[in-house]
Short mmCIF file of C-alpha atoms in Angstrom, two decimals:
data_model
loop_
_atom_site.label_atom_id
_atom_site.label_comp_id
_atom_site.label_asym_id
_atom_site.label_seq_id
_atom_site.Cartn_x
_atom_site.Cartn_y
_atom_site.Cartn_z
CA MET A 930 -22.21 -11.02 -1.47
CA ARG A 931 -19.68 -13.02 0.52
CA ARG A 932 -18.92 -15.18 -2.52
CA ALA A 933 -18.31 -12.11 -4.66
CA HIS A 934 -16.09 -10.68 -1.93
CA LEU A 935 -14.11 -13.93 -1.81
CA ALA A 936 -13.75 -14.19 -5.58
CA LEU A 937 -12.62 -10.59 -5.95
CA GLY A 938 -10.37 -11.02 -2.91
CA LEU A 939 -8.54 -13.95 -4.48
CA LEU A 940 -8.01 -11.97 -7.69
CA LEU A 941 -6.78 -8.88 -5.87
CA ALA A 942 -4.63 -10.96 -3.51
CA LEU A 943 -2.80 -12.26 -6.58
CA PHE A 944 -2.19 -8.72 -7.84
CA LEU A 945 -1.14 -7.41 -4.42
CA SER A 946 1.18 -10.38 -3.92
CA LEU A 947 2.84 -9.63 -7.26
CA HIS A 948 3.06 -5.95 -6.32
CA LEU A 949 4.60 -6.75 -2.95
CA GLY A 950 6.96 -9.24 -4.59
CA ASN A 951 7.99 -6.52 -7.01
CA HIS A 952 8.97 -4.27 -4.10
CA LEU A 953 10.78 -7.10 -2.33
CA ALA A 954 12.74 -7.72 -5.54
CA GLY A 955 14.49 -4.52 -4.51
CA LEU A 956 16.35 -6.63 -1.95
CA ALA A 957 18.53 -7.62 -4.90
CA GLY A 958 18.99 -3.99 -5.86
CA GLN A 959 17.05 -1.07 -7.27
CA ASP A 960 17.84 -2.06 -10.86
CA VAL A 961 16.38 -5.53 -10.29
CA HIS A 962 13.22 -3.98 -8.86
CA ASN A 963 12.88 -1.72 -11.91
CA ALA A 964 13.37 -4.63 -14.32
CA VAL A 965 10.70 -6.71 -12.57
CA GLN A 966 8.36 -3.72 -12.45
CA ASN A 967 8.73 -3.04 -16.17
CA GLY A 968 7.82 -6.65 -16.90
CA LEU A 969 4.76 -6.67 -14.62
CA ARG A 970 3.53 -3.35 -15.96
CA LEU A 971 3.05 -4.94 -19.37
CA GLY A 972 0.21 -6.83 -17.71
CA TYR A 973 -1.44 -4.66 -15.08
CA ARG A 974 -1.02 -1.36 -16.95
CA HIS A 975 -2.46 -2.73 -20.18
CA PRO A 976 -5.27 -0.40 -21.37
CA LEU A 977 -7.79 -3.23 -21.06
CA VAL A 978 -6.53 -4.59 -17.73
CA GLU A 979 -5.92 -1.46 -15.65
CA PRO A 980 -9.53 -0.14 -15.72
CA LEU A 981 -10.83 -3.59 -14.77
CA LEU A 982 -8.35 -3.72 -11.91
CA PHE A 983 -9.55 -0.34 -10.61
CA LEU A 984 -13.17 -1.49 -10.88
CA ALA A 985 -12.34 -4.67 -8.97
CA LEU A 986 -10.67 -2.66 -6.21
CA ALA A 987 -13.66 -0.31 -5.96
CA ALA A 988 -16.14 -3.20 -5.94
CA GLN A 989 -14.15 -5.07 -3.31
CA ALA A 990 -14.02 -1.99 -1.08
CA GLY A 991 -17.76 -1.43 -1.51
CA ILE A 992 -18.71 -5.05 -0.76
CA GLY A 993 -16.30 -5.14 2.17
CA GLY A 994 -17.84 -1.96 3.57
CA ALA A 995 -21.33 -3.44 3.29
CA LEU A 996 -20.22 -6.61 5.08
CA LEU A 997 -18.56 -4.52 7.77
CA LEU A 998 -21.80 -2.62 8.41
CA ARG A 999 -23.63 -5.92 8.74
CA ARG A 1000 -21.19 -7.30 11.27
CA ARG A 1001 -20.89 -4.10 13.34
CA ARG A 1002 -18.08 -5.37 15.50
CA ALA A 1003 -14.33 -5.11 15.35
CA THR A 1004 -12.50 -8.30 14.42
CA LEU A 1005 -9.09 -8.97 12.91
CA GLN A 1006 -10.73 -9.42 9.51
CA THR A 1007 -12.81 -6.23 9.64
CA LEU A 1008 -9.99 -4.08 11.01
CA SER A 1009 -7.44 -5.38 8.50
CA GLY A 1010 -9.92 -5.07 5.64
CA GLY A 1011 -10.84 -1.53 6.64
CA TYR A 1012 -7.20 -0.45 6.78
CA LEU A 1013 -6.46 -2.09 3.44
CA ALA A 1014 -9.32 -0.19 1.81
CA LEU A 1015 -8.05 3.09 3.30
CA PHE A 1016 -4.46 2.37 2.26
CA LEU A 1017 -5.39 1.44 -1.31
CA ALA A 1018 -7.53 4.57 -1.71
CA ILE A 1019 -4.66 6.81 -0.53
CA HIS A 1020 -1.98 4.87 -2.40
CA LEU A 1021 -3.84 4.77 -5.71
CA GLY A 1022 -4.71 8.45 -5.42
CA ALA A 1023 -1.06 9.36 -4.83
CA VAL A 1024 0.17 7.15 -7.68
CA LEU A 1025 -2.37 8.46 -10.19
CA ALA A 1026 -1.67 12.06 -9.18
CA ALA A 1027 2.07 11.49 -9.62
CA ARG A 1028 1.57 9.82 -12.99
CA SER A 1029 -0.52 12.77 -14.17
CA ARG A 1030 2.50 15.01 -13.43
CA GLY A 1031 4.87 12.68 -15.27
CA THR A 1032 6.55 11.39 -12.09
CA GLU A 1033 7.87 7.84 -12.22
CA THR A 1034 6.15 5.77 -9.50
CA ASP A 1035 8.94 3.29 -8.85
CA LEU A 1036 10.78 2.16 -5.72
CA ALA A 1037 12.32 5.60 -5.22
CA PHE A 1038 8.85 7.19 -5.29
CA ALA A 1039 7.59 4.74 -2.66
CA ALA A 1040 10.65 5.23 -0.46
CA ALA A 1041 10.92 9.03 -0.59
CA GLY A 1042 8.82 9.64 2.52
CA LEU A 1043 11.10 7.45 4.64
CA HIS A 1044 14.07 9.65 3.70
CA ALA A 1045 12.36 12.97 4.43
CA PRO A 1046 12.68 14.99 7.65
CA ALA A 1047 10.76 13.89 10.75
CA PRO A 1048 8.01 12.93 11.26
CA TRP A 1049 7.58 11.49 7.75
CA PRO A 1050 9.78 8.40 8.20
CA VAL A 1051 7.74 7.25 11.20
CA LEU A 1052 4.46 7.98 9.42
CA PHE A 1053 5.45 6.12 6.25
CA ALA A 1054 6.99 3.20 8.11
CA THR A 1055 3.67 2.77 9.93
CA TYR A 1056 1.67 3.37 6.75
CA TYR A 1057 3.47 0.70 4.71
CA GLY A 1058 4.07 -1.73 7.56
CA LEU A 1059 0.41 -1.83 8.56
CA ALA A 1060 -0.62 -2.25 4.92
CA VAL A 1061 1.49 -5.38 4.46
CA LEU A 1062 0.49 -6.78 7.85
CA SER A 1063 -3.20 -6.07 7.12
CA LEU A 1064 -3.03 -7.93 3.80
CA PHE A 1065 -1.66 -11.08 5.41
CA ALA A 1066 -3.93 -10.72 8.45
CA HIS A 1067 -6.99 -10.46 6.21
CA LEU A 1068 -5.95 -13.61 4.38
CA SER A 1069 -5.08 -15.46 7.59
CA VAL A 1070 -8.60 -15.33 9.03
CA PRO A 1071 -10.37 -17.63 6.51
CA LEU A 1072 -7.31 -19.88 6.41
CA ALA A 1073 -7.30 -20.22 10.20
CA ARG A 1074 -10.89 -21.46 10.21
CA HIS A 1075 -9.86 -24.70 8.53
CA HIS A 1076 -6.11 -24.78 9.11
CA PRO A 1077 -5.16 -22.89 12.29
CA ARG A 1078 -1.43 -23.45 11.83
CA THR A 1079 -1.58 -22.11 8.28
CA GLY A 1080 -3.44 -19.05 9.51
CA ARG A 1081 -0.86 -18.35 12.19
CA ALA A 1082 1.99 -18.93 9.72
CA THR A 1083 0.39 -16.49 7.27
CA LEU A 1084 0.12 -13.83 9.96
CA ALA A 1085 3.74 -14.36 11.02
CA THR A 1086 4.86 -14.18 7.39
CA GLY A 1087 3.04 -10.87 7.04
CA ALA A 1088 4.77 -9.44 10.09
CA GLY A 1089 8.16 -10.48 8.71
CA ALA A 1090 7.39 -9.11 5.24
CA ALA A 1091 6.28 -5.79 6.76
CA VAL A 1092 9.57 -5.39 8.64
CA VAL A 1093 11.64 -6.32 5.58
CA LEU A 1094 9.74 -3.95 3.28
CA VAL A 1095 10.06 -1.00 5.65
CA ALA A 1096 13.77 -1.71 6.11
CA LEU A 1097 14.19 -1.89 2.32
CA LEU A 1098 12.38 1.39 1.72
CA ALA A 1099 14.37 3.05 4.50
CA GLY A 1100 17.58 2.10 2.69
CA LEU A 1101 18.75 -0.21 5.47
CA VAL A 1102 19.11 -3.22 3.17
CA THR A 1103 20.57 -1.76 0.00
CA PRO A 1104 21.37 1.83 -1.02
CA LEU A 1105 18.57 3.58 -2.90
CA ARG A 1106 18.86 6.32 -5.50
CA ILE A 1107 16.14 8.88 -4.73
CA ALA A 1108 15.83 12.17 -6.58
CA PRO A 1109 16.08 15.15 -4.19
CA ALA A 1110 12.84 16.54 -5.63
CA LEU A 1111 10.93 13.50 -4.35
CA VAL A 1112 12.23 13.97 -0.82
CA ALA A 1113 11.67 17.74 -0.99
CA ALA A 1114 7.93 17.10 -1.40
CA PHE A 1115 7.83 16.20 2.33
CA PRO A 1116 9.09 19.24 4.30
CA TRP A 1117 8.59 19.71 8.01
CA THR A 1118 8.22 22.77 10.20
CA PRO A 1119 7.40 22.80 13.93
CA CYS A 1120 4.07 24.54 13.25
CA ALA A 1121 2.56 22.95 10.16
CA LEU A 1122 3.03 20.39 7.45
CA THR A 1123 3.03 21.42 3.81
CA LEU A 1124 1.06 18.89 1.82
CA PRO A 1125 3.15 17.09 -0.85
CA GLY A 1126 2.85 18.78 -4.21
CA VAL A 1127 1.42 22.02 -2.75
CA ARG A 1128 3.51 25.13 -3.17
CA GLY A 1129 3.11 28.52 -1.58
CA ARG A 1130 0.97 28.91 1.52
CA ARG A 1131 1.44 26.17 4.13
CA GLN A 1132 -1.59 23.92 4.53
CA PRO A 1133 -2.34 22.46 7.98
CA LEU A 1134 -3.20 18.82 8.22
CA PRO A 1135 -6.90 17.86 8.03
CA GLY A 1136 -8.58 18.15 11.39
CA GLY A 1137 -6.48 21.12 12.47
CA ALA A 1138 -3.43 19.02 13.45
CA ARG A 1139 -0.21 20.94 13.91
#
């Protein structure tokens, strides 16, 4: 099971690194990001590749969950892996839902929450920042077993990449063109949050949060 987890992890790490690199290409401008994204999509959105990628993500989450239950203690690897699984489930769900409505899931789509009224910018900064940090933290643990300096360098790189990505999405690095409709999906009232994409009656957050 550990070998399968490692093999799938290496495959998914390659995809996630390309995906993160695609976002960081936005440092050179939104048009550069879109050009890189269009090129990468020829690969990972291919009708034969995309279903296999989803299956690999599901299998990796399942194996990781089984290993977590065996270990039954919190470590950097289990915590980072658990958050990554949660993030990917939410992120993929949001992307697929948006695609079903014909919404382009580009840099503007990813950044919209950071340009919405409070508290969305704080929530999305944390959401994306922890995802990037968790990816590098998860990779740093096996590296640190044999090469401690490499493990520490990987973790530090993740922290830096998380800060840069959040700054990019917040529009602090280069101006971003974001359709008002994307930002309008994240309204805020003092009493309740309206879930993105839901119109009409306000829906409280799960758990009764206000």
